[in-house]
Amino acid sequence: MDGLRDVSMVLAAILVAGGCVAVVWLEFGSAAERRLVSRVRDSIEVLLPPALALVLVWIVWFDRI
């Protein structure tokens, strides 16, 4: 069953990474509609959740829990 586990982990990682890219793309694409407090704050608000999701994928992938 290691093959099935590996395939499911790869597919899940691709889905999470693809979702993160889509979120960042849409958020920065609608920059004119975003609340313009500051560029740094907007960047942190947009990039932090996908970055943390990718960290979770990294932890699961390499069994570091």
PDB file of N, CA, C and O in Angstrom:
ATOM      1  N   MET A   1       0.803  -1.199   0.000  1.00  0.00           N
ATOM      2  CA  MET A   1       0.000   0.000   0.000  1.00  0.00           C
ATOM      3  C   MET A   1       0.846   1.264   0.000  1.00  0.00           C
ATOM      4  O   MET A   1       0.303   2.344   0.028  1.00  0.00           O
ATOM      5  N   ASP A   2       2.146   1.138   0.009  1.00  0.00           N
ATOM      6  CA  ASP A   2       2.982   2.333  -0.022  1.00  0.00           C
ATOM      7  C   ASP A   2       2.826   3.089  -1.336  1.00  0.00           C
ATOM      8  O   ASP A   2       2.929   4.313  -1.354  1.00  0.00           O
ATOM      9  N   GLY A   3       2.584   2.374  -2.411  1.00  0.00           N
ATOM     10  CA  GLY A   3       2.400   3.038  -3.695  1.00  0.00           C
ATOM     11  C   GLY A   3       1.173   3.919  -3.703  1.00  0.00           C
ATOM     12  O   GLY A   3       1.198   5.048  -4.191  1.00  0.00           O
ATOM     13  N   LEU A   4       0.071   3.414  -3.144  1.00  0.00           N
ATOM     14  CA  LEU A   4      -1.158   4.199  -3.067  1.00  0.00           C
ATOM     15  C   LEU A   4      -0.974   5.406  -2.156  1.00  0.00           C
ATOM     16  O   LEU A   4      -1.440   6.510  -2.460  1.00  0.00           O
ATOM     17  N   ARG A   5      -0.250   5.221  -1.049  1.00  0.00           N
ATOM     18  CA  ARG A   5       0.024   6.330  -0.128  1.00  0.00           C
ATOM     19  C   ARG A   5       0.859   7.405  -0.824  1.00  0.00           C
ATOM     20  O   ARG A   5       0.584   8.597  -0.697  1.00  0.00           O
ATOM     21  N   ASP A   6       1.868   6.984  -1.555  1.00  0.00           N
ATOM     22  CA  ASP A   6       2.728   7.941  -2.255  1.00  0.00           C
ATOM     23  C   ASP A   6       1.950   8.716  -3.317  1.00  0.00           C
ATOM     24  O   ASP A   6       2.101   9.929  -3.441  1.00  0.00           O
ATOM     25  N   VAL A   7       1.133   8.011  -4.076  1.00  0.00           N
ATOM     26  CA  VAL A   7       0.344   8.670  -5.127  1.00  0.00           C
ATOM     27  C   VAL A   7      -0.635   9.660  -4.507  1.00  0.00           C
ATOM     28  O   VAL A   7      -0.779  10.786  -4.996  1.00  0.00           O
ATOM     29  N   SER A   8      -1.286   9.262  -3.420  1.00  0.00           N
ATOM     30  CA  SER A   8      -2.243  10.175  -2.792  1.00  0.00           C
ATOM     31  C   SER A   8      -1.538  11.387  -2.196  1.00  0.00           C
ATOM     32  O   SER A   8      -2.066  12.499  -2.238  1.00  0.00           O
ATOM     33  N   MET A   9      -0.345  11.209  -1.642  1.00  0.00           N
ATOM     34  CA  MET A   9       0.403  12.348  -1.100  1.00  0.00           C
ATOM     35  C   MET A   9       0.831  13.296  -2.207  1.00  0.00           C
ATOM     36  O   MET A   9       0.776  14.517  -2.039  1.00  0.00           O
ATOM     37  N   VAL A  10       1.253  12.759  -3.334  1.00  0.00           N
ATOM     38  CA  VAL A  10       1.653  13.614  -4.458  1.00  0.00           C
ATOM     39  C   VAL A  10       0.449  14.388  -4.982  1.00  0.00           C
ATOM     40  O   VAL A  10       0.533  15.603  -5.213  1.00  0.00           O
ATOM     41  N   LEU A  11      -0.680  13.711  -5.152  1.00  0.00           N
ATOM     42  CA  LEU A  11      -1.880  14.403  -5.634  1.00  0.00           C
ATOM     43  C   LEU A  11      -2.347  15.469  -4.651  1.00  0.00           C
ATOM     44  O   LEU A  11      -2.721  16.573  -5.056  1.00  0.00           O
ATOM     45  N   ALA A  12      -2.322  15.157  -3.368  1.00  0.00           N
ATOM     46  CA  ALA A  12      -2.730  16.142  -2.361  1.00  0.00           C
ATOM     47  C   ALA A  12      -1.783  17.339  -2.367  1.00  0.00           C
ATOM     48  O   ALA A  12      -2.228  18.491  -2.270  1.00  0.00           O
ATOM     49  N   ALA A  13      -0.489  17.093  -2.479  1.00  0.00           N
ATOM     50  CA  ALA A  13       0.484  18.188  -2.508  1.00  0.00           C
ATOM     51  C   ALA A  13       0.270  19.065  -3.742  1.00  0.00           C
ATOM     52  O   ALA A  13       0.344  20.297  -3.650  1.00  0.00           O
ATOM     53  N   ILE A  14      -0.023  18.446  -4.876  1.00  0.00           N
ATOM     54  CA  ILE A  14      -0.271  19.212  -6.101  1.00  0.00           C
ATOM     55  C   ILE A  14      -1.536  20.057  -5.955  1.00  0.00           C
ATOM     56  O   ILE A  14      -1.560  21.234  -6.346  1.00  0.00           O
ATOM     57  N   LEU A  15      -2.585  19.472  -5.362  1.00  0.00           N
ATOM     58  CA  LEU A  15      -3.829  20.223  -5.166  1.00  0.00           C
ATOM     59  C   LEU A  15      -3.630  21.395  -4.211  1.00  0.00           C
ATOM     60  O   LEU A  15      -4.127  22.499  -4.461  1.00  0.00           O
ATOM     61  N   VAL A  16      -2.914  21.180  -3.123  1.00  0.00           N
ATOM     62  CA  VAL A  16      -2.685  22.266  -2.164  1.00  0.00           C
ATOM     63  C   VAL A  16      -1.820  23.352  -2.791  1.00  0.00           C
ATOM     64  O   VAL A  16      -2.120  24.545  -2.689  1.00  0.00           O
ATOM     65  N   ALA A  17      -0.743  22.965  -3.460  1.00  0.00           N
ATOM     66  CA  ALA A  17       0.133  23.952  -4.093  1.00  0.00           C
ATOM     67  C   ALA A  17      -0.610  24.713  -5.192  1.00  0.00           C
ATOM     68  O   ALA A  17      -0.479  25.936  -5.305  1.00  0.00           O
ATOM     69  N   GLY A  18      -1.401  24.004  -5.999  1.00  0.00           N
ATOM     70  CA  GLY A  18      -2.182  24.661  -7.046  1.00  0.00           C
ATOM     71  C   GLY A  18      -3.201  25.631  -6.469  1.00  0.00           C
ATOM     72  O   GLY A  18      -3.405  26.719  -6.999  1.00  0.00           O
ATOM     73  N   GLY A  19      -3.839  25.238  -5.368  1.00  0.00           N
ATOM     74  CA  GLY A  19      -4.779  26.128  -4.706  1.00  0.00           C
ATOM     75  C   GLY A  19      -4.105  27.367  -4.163  1.00  0.00           C
ATOM     76  O   GLY A  19      -4.646  28.472  -4.242  1.00  0.00           O
ATOM     77  N   CYS A  20      -2.921  27.192  -3.602  1.00  0.00           N
ATOM     78  CA  CYS A  20      -2.168  28.338  -3.082  1.00  0.00           C
ATOM     79  C   CYS A  20      -1.798  29.302  -4.203  1.00  0.00           C
ATOM     80  O   CYS A  20      -1.926  30.520  -4.049  1.00  0.00           O
ATOM     81  N   VAL A  21      -1.358  28.757  -5.314  1.00  0.00           N
ATOM     82  CA  VAL A  21      -1.009  29.609  -6.459  1.00  0.00           C
ATOM     83  C   VAL A  21      -2.251  30.346  -6.963  1.00  0.00           C
ATOM     84  O   VAL A  21      -2.188  31.545  -7.267  1.00  0.00           O
ATOM     85  N   ALA A  22      -3.391  29.658  -7.022  1.00  0.00           N
ATOM     86  CA  ALA A  22      -4.628  30.293  -7.486  1.00  0.00           C
ATOM     87  C   ALA A  22      -5.055  31.422  -6.554  1.00  0.00           C
ATOM     88  O   ALA A  22      -5.464  32.491  -7.012  1.00  0.00           O
ATOM     89  N   VAL A  23      -4.951  31.199  -5.242  1.00  0.00           N
ATOM     90  CA  VAL A  23      -5.330  32.232  -4.277  1.00  0.00           C
ATOM     91  C   VAL A  23      -4.441  33.461  -4.428  1.00  0.00           C
ATOM     92  O   VAL A  23      -4.916  34.600  -4.478  1.00  0.00           O
ATOM     93  N   VAL A  24      -3.140  33.237  -4.498  1.00  0.00           N
ATOM     94  CA  VAL A  24      -2.210  34.360  -4.636  1.00  0.00           C
ATOM     95  C   VAL A  24      -2.457  35.095  -5.959  1.00  0.00           C
ATOM     96  O   VAL A  24      -2.493  36.331  -5.992  1.00  0.00           O
ATOM     97  N   TRP A  25      -2.657  34.356  -7.031  1.00  0.00           N
ATOM     98  CA  TRP A  25      -2.914  34.956  -8.340  1.00  0.00           C
ATOM     99  C   TRP A  25      -4.175  35.816  -8.309  1.00  0.00           C
ATOM    100  O   TRP A  25      -4.174  36.963  -8.777  1.00  0.00           O
ATOM    101  N   LEU A  26      -5.250  35.293  -7.750  1.00  0.00           N
ATOM    102  CA  LEU A  26      -6.507  36.054  -7.709  1.00  0.00           C
ATOM    103  C   LEU A  26      -6.413  37.259  -6.778  1.00  0.00           C
ATOM    104  O   LEU A  26      -6.946  38.325  -7.087  1.00  0.00           O
ATOM    105  N   GLU A  27      -5.780  37.095  -5.646  1.00  0.00           N
ATOM    106  CA  GLU A  27      -5.680  38.204  -4.693  1.00  0.00           C
ATOM    107  C   GLU A  27      -4.832  39.350  -5.243  1.00  0.00           C
ATOM    108  O   GLU A  27      -5.181  40.512  -5.107  1.00  0.00           O
ATOM    109  N   PHE A  28      -3.691  39.024  -5.836  1.00  0.00           N
ATOM    110  CA  PHE A  28      -2.852  40.092  -6.375  1.00  0.00           C
ATOM    111  C   PHE A  28      -3.424  40.640  -7.682  1.00  0.00           C
ATOM    112  O   PHE A  28      -3.170  41.774  -8.040  1.00  0.00           O
ATOM    113  N   GLY A  29      -4.225  39.838  -8.376  1.00  0.00           N
ATOM    114  CA  GLY A  29      -4.875  40.310  -9.603  1.00  0.00           C
ATOM    115  C   GLY A  29      -5.967  41.316  -9.305  1.00  0.00           C
ATOM    116  O   GLY A  29      -6.268  42.177 -10.132  1.00  0.00           O
ATOM    117  N   SER A  30      -6.575  41.213  -8.129  1.00  0.00           N
ATOM    118  CA  SER A  30      -7.638  42.148  -7.751  1.00  0.00           C
ATOM    119  C   SER A  30      -7.104  43.212  -6.799  1.00  0.00           C
ATOM    120  O   SER A  30      -7.814  43.689  -5.931  1.00  0.00           O
ATOM    121  N   ALA A  31      -5.858  43.597  -6.970  1.00  0.00           N
ATOM    122  CA  ALA A  31      -5.213  44.545  -6.054  1.00  0.00           C
ATOM    123  C   ALA A  31      -5.928  45.886  -6.026  1.00  0.00           C
ATOM    124  O   ALA A  31      -5.956  46.543  -4.989  1.00  0.00           O
ATOM    125  N   ALA A  32      -6.515  46.301  -7.128  1.00  0.00           N
ATOM    126  CA  ALA A  32      -7.205  47.594  -7.146  1.00  0.00           C
ATOM    127  C   ALA A  32      -8.457  47.549  -6.270  1.00  0.00           C
ATOM    128  O   ALA A  32      -8.875  48.569  -5.730  1.00  0.00           O
ATOM    129  N   GLU A  33      -9.043  46.373  -6.122  1.00  0.00           N
ATOM    130  CA  GLU A  33     -10.242  46.230  -5.315  1.00  0.00           C
ATOM    131  C   GLU A  33      -9.929  45.955  -3.846  1.00  0.00           C
ATOM    132  O   GLU A  33     -10.819  45.995  -3.018  1.00  0.00           O
ATOM    133  N   ARG A  34      -8.697  45.642  -3.534  1.00  0.00           N
ATOM    134  CA  ARG A  34      -8.322  45.340  -2.155  1.00  0.00           C
ATOM    135  C   ARG A  34      -8.228  46.617  -1.340  1.00  0.00           C
ATOM    136  O   ARG A  34      -8.011  47.704  -1.873  1.00  0.00           O
ATOM    137  N   ARG A  35      -8.391  46.455  -0.054  1.00  0.00           N
ATOM    138  CA  ARG A  35      -8.221  47.573   0.872  1.00  0.00           C
ATOM    139  C   ARG A  35      -6.747  47.965   0.843  1.00  0.00           C
ATOM    140  O   ARG A  35      -5.874  47.148   1.109  1.00  0.00           O
ATOM    141  N   LEU A  36      -6.457  49.170   0.512  1.00  0.00           N
ATOM    142  CA  LEU A  36      -5.068  49.586   0.344  1.00  0.00           C
ATOM    143  C   LEU A  36      -4.536  50.228   1.621  1.00  0.00           C
ATOM    144  O   LEU A  36      -4.428  51.445   1.731  1.00  0.00           O
ATOM    145  N   VAL A  37      -4.216  49.432   2.609  1.00  0.00           N
ATOM    146  CA  VAL A  37      -3.613  49.936   3.839  1.00  0.00           C
ATOM    147  C   VAL A  37      -2.143  50.196   3.562  1.00  0.00           C
ATOM    148  O   VAL A  37      -1.656  51.300   3.728  1.00  0.00           O
ATOM    149  N   SER A  38      -1.452  49.161   3.160  1.00  0.00           N
ATOM    150  CA  SER A  38      -0.067  49.293   2.717  1.00  0.00           C
ATOM    151  C   SER A  38       0.281  48.059   1.895  1.00  0.00           C
ATOM    152  O   SER A  38      -0.332  47.006   2.044  1.00  0.00           O
ATOM    153  N   ARG A  39       1.257  48.198   1.043  1.00  0.00           N
ATOM    154  CA  ARG A  39       1.671  47.072   0.202  1.00  0.00           C
ATOM    155  C   ARG A  39       2.222  45.928   1.040  1.00  0.00           C
ATOM    156  O   ARG A  39       1.974  44.767   0.760  1.00  0.00           O
ATOM    157  N   VAL A  40       2.962  46.254   2.089  1.00  0.00           N
ATOM    158  CA  VAL A  40       3.567  45.211   2.933  1.00  0.00           C
ATOM    159  C   VAL A  40       2.470  44.426   3.643  1.00  0.00           C
ATOM    160  O   VAL A  40       2.488  43.194   3.660  1.00  0.00           O
ATOM    161  N   ARG A  41       1.508  45.126   4.219  1.00  0.00           N
ATOM    162  CA  ARG A  41       0.423  44.438   4.935  1.00  0.00           C
ATOM    163  C   ARG A  41      -0.410  43.596   3.982  1.00  0.00           C
ATOM    164  O   ARG A  41      -0.782  42.459   4.308  1.00  0.00           O
ATOM    165  N   ASP A  42      -0.733  44.121   2.817  1.00  0.00           N
ATOM    166  CA  ASP A  42      -1.482  43.343   1.831  1.00  0.00           C
ATOM    167  C   ASP A  42      -0.702  42.098   1.414  1.00  0.00           C
ATOM    168  O   ASP A  42      -1.275  41.021   1.277  1.00  0.00           O
ATOM    169  N   SER A  43       0.606  42.244   1.213  1.00  0.00           N
ATOM    170  CA  SER A  43       1.427  41.101   0.826  1.00  0.00           C
ATOM    171  C   SER A  43       1.445  40.046   1.922  1.00  0.00           C
ATOM    172  O   SER A  43       1.335  38.847   1.647  1.00  0.00           O
ATOM    173  N   ILE A  44       1.561  40.465   3.165  1.00  0.00           N
ATOM    174  CA  ILE A  44       1.567  39.514   4.279  1.00  0.00           C
ATOM    175  C   ILE A  44       0.222  38.807   4.387  1.00  0.00           C
ATOM    176  O   ILE A  44       0.160  37.590   4.552  1.00  0.00           O
ATOM    177  N   GLU A  45      -0.863  39.570   4.278  1.00  0.00           N
ATOM    178  CA  GLU A  45      -2.199  38.982   4.373  1.00  0.00           C
ATOM    179  C   GLU A  45      -2.465  37.972   3.257  1.00  0.00           C
ATOM    180  O   GLU A  45      -3.172  36.992   3.460  1.00  0.00           O
ATOM    181  N   VAL A  46      -1.902  38.199   2.086  1.00  0.00           N
ATOM    182  CA  VAL A  46      -2.135  37.306   0.960  1.00  0.00           C
ATOM    183  C   VAL A  46      -1.181  36.115   1.000  1.00  0.00           C
ATOM    184  O   VAL A  46      -1.584  34.980   0.729  1.00  0.00           O
ATOM    185  N   LEU A  47       0.073  36.342   1.330  1.00  0.00           N
ATOM    186  CA  LEU A  47       1.072  35.283   1.223  1.00  0.00           C
ATOM    187  C   LEU A  47       1.184  34.384   2.449  1.00  0.00           C
ATOM    188  O   LEU A  47       1.613  33.238   2.332  1.00  0.00           O
ATOM    189  N   LEU A  48       0.800  34.844   3.616  1.00  0.00           N
ATOM    190  CA  LEU A  48       0.975  34.053   4.834  1.00  0.00           C
ATOM    191  C   LEU A  48       0.142  32.766   4.843  1.00  0.00           C
ATOM    192  O   LEU A  48       0.704  31.693   5.107  1.00  0.00           O
ATOM    193  N   PRO A  49      -1.159  32.796   4.563  1.00  0.00           N
ATOM    194  CA  PRO A  49      -1.920  31.529   4.587  1.00  0.00           C
ATOM    195  C   PRO A  49      -1.419  30.478   3.592  1.00  0.00           C
ATOM    196  O   PRO A  49      -1.241  29.315   3.966  1.00  0.00           O
ATOM    197  N   PRO A  50      -1.148  30.832   2.317  1.00  0.00           N
ATOM    198  CA  PRO A  50      -0.606  29.802   1.421  1.00  0.00           C
ATOM    199  C   PRO A  50       0.770  29.306   1.859  1.00  0.00           C
ATOM    200  O   PRO A  50       1.081  28.119   1.716  1.00  0.00           O
ATOM    201  N   ALA A  51       1.594  30.187   2.405  1.00  0.00           N
ATOM    202  CA  ALA A  51       2.916  29.758   2.875  1.00  0.00           C
ATOM    203  C   ALA A  51       2.783  28.761   4.016  1.00  0.00           C
ATOM    204  O   ALA A  51       3.494  27.740   4.058  1.00  0.00           O
ATOM    205  N   LEU A  52       1.859  29.015   4.942  1.00  0.00           N
ATOM    206  CA  LEU A  52       1.648  28.086   6.045  1.00  0.00           C
ATOM    207  C   LEU A  52       1.053  26.761   5.562  1.00  0.00           C
ATOM    208  O   LEU A  52       1.392  25.704   6.091  1.00  0.00           O
ATOM    209  N   ALA A  53       0.195  26.808   4.560  1.00  0.00           N
ATOM    210  CA  ALA A  53      -0.345  25.569   3.983  1.00  0.00           C
ATOM    211  C   ALA A  53       0.772  24.744   3.354  1.00  0.00           C
ATOM    212  O   ALA A  53       0.810  23.512   3.498  1.00  0.00           O
ATOM    213  N   LEU A  54       1.696  25.402   2.676  1.00  0.00           N
ATOM    214  CA  LEU A  54       2.823  24.673   2.090  1.00  0.00           C
ATOM    215  C   LEU A  54       3.753  24.115   3.162  1.00  0.00           C
ATOM    216  O   LEU A  54       4.328  23.038   2.987  1.00  0.00           O
ATOM    217  N   VAL A  55       3.883  24.809   4.284  1.00  0.00           N
ATOM    218  CA  VAL A  55       4.675  24.277   5.402  1.00  0.00           C
ATOM    219  C   VAL A  55       4.017  23.013   5.945  1.00  0.00           C
ATOM    220  O   VAL A  55       4.701  22.030   6.246  1.00  0.00           O
ATOM    221  N   LEU A  56       2.685  23.023   6.053  1.00  0.00           N
ATOM    222  CA  LEU A  56       1.992  21.820   6.505  1.00  0.00           C
ATOM    223  C   LEU A  56       2.179  20.655   5.536  1.00  0.00           C
ATOM    224  O   LEU A  56       2.351  19.509   5.956  1.00  0.00           O
ATOM    225  N   VAL A  57       2.147  20.935   4.240  1.00  0.00           N
ATOM    226  CA  VAL A  57       2.416  19.878   3.254  1.00  0.00           C
ATOM    227  C   VAL A  57       3.826  19.351   3.441  1.00  0.00           C
ATOM    228  O   VAL A  57       4.063  18.139   3.411  1.00  0.00           O
ATOM    229  N   TRP A  58       4.785  20.220   3.668  1.00  0.00           N
ATOM    230  CA  TRP A  58       6.173  19.818   3.892  1.00  0.00           C
ATOM    231  C   TRP A  58       6.269  18.910   5.127  1.00  0.00           C
ATOM    232  O   TRP A  58       6.939  17.877   5.102  1.00  0.00           O
ATOM    233  N   ILE A  59       5.590  19.294   6.212  1.00  0.00           N
ATOM    234  CA  ILE A  59       5.634  18.494   7.443  1.00  0.00           C
ATOM    235  C   ILE A  59       5.033  17.116   7.209  1.00  0.00           C
ATOM    236  O   ILE A  59       5.605  16.101   7.620  1.00  0.00           O
ATOM    237  N   VAL A  60       3.893  17.054   6.544  1.00  0.00           N
ATOM    238  CA  VAL A  60       3.251  15.766   6.291  1.00  0.00           C
ATOM    239  C   VAL A  60       4.101  14.925   5.350  1.00  0.00           C
ATOM    240  O   VAL A  60       4.249  13.722   5.542  1.00  0.00           O
ATOM    241  N   TRP A  61       4.656  15.548   4.340  1.00  0.00           N
ATOM    242  CA  TRP A  61       5.430  14.814   3.347  1.00  0.00           C
ATOM    243  C   TRP A  61       6.650  14.146   3.971  1.00  0.00           C
ATOM    244  O   TRP A  61       6.990  13.027   3.660  1.00  0.00           O
ATOM    245  N   PHE A  62       7.316  14.853   4.872  1.00  0.00           N
ATOM    246  CA  PHE A  62       8.547  14.318   5.452  1.00  0.00           C
ATOM    247  C   PHE A  62       8.353  13.759   6.856  1.00  0.00           C
ATOM    248  O   PHE A  62       9.331  13.525   7.564  1.00  0.00           O
ATOM    249  N   ASP A  63       7.096  13.563   7.290  1.00  0.00           N
ATOM    250  CA  ASP A  63       6.774  12.937   8.585  1.00  0.00           C
ATOM    251  C   ASP A  63       7.545  13.543   9.739  1.00  0.00           C
ATOM    252  O   ASP A  63       8.187  12.858  10.523  1.00  0.00           O
ATOM    253  N   ARG A  64       7.480  14.846   9.904  1.00  0.00           N
ATOM    254  CA  ARG A  64       8.226  15.512  10.972  1.00  0.00           C
ATOM    255  C   ARG A  64       7.354  15.845  12.173  1.00  0.00           C
ATOM    256  O   ARG A  64       7.754  16.598  13.029  1.00  0.00           O
ATOM    257  N   ILE A  65       6.179  15.286  12.232  1.00  0.00           N
ATOM    258  CA  ILE A  65       5.308  15.560  13.381  1.00  0.00           C
ATOM    259  C   ILE A  65       5.697  14.645  14.522  1.00  0.00           C
ATOM    260  O   ILE A  65       5.986  13.512  14.362  1.00  0.00           O
TER     261      ILE A  65
END
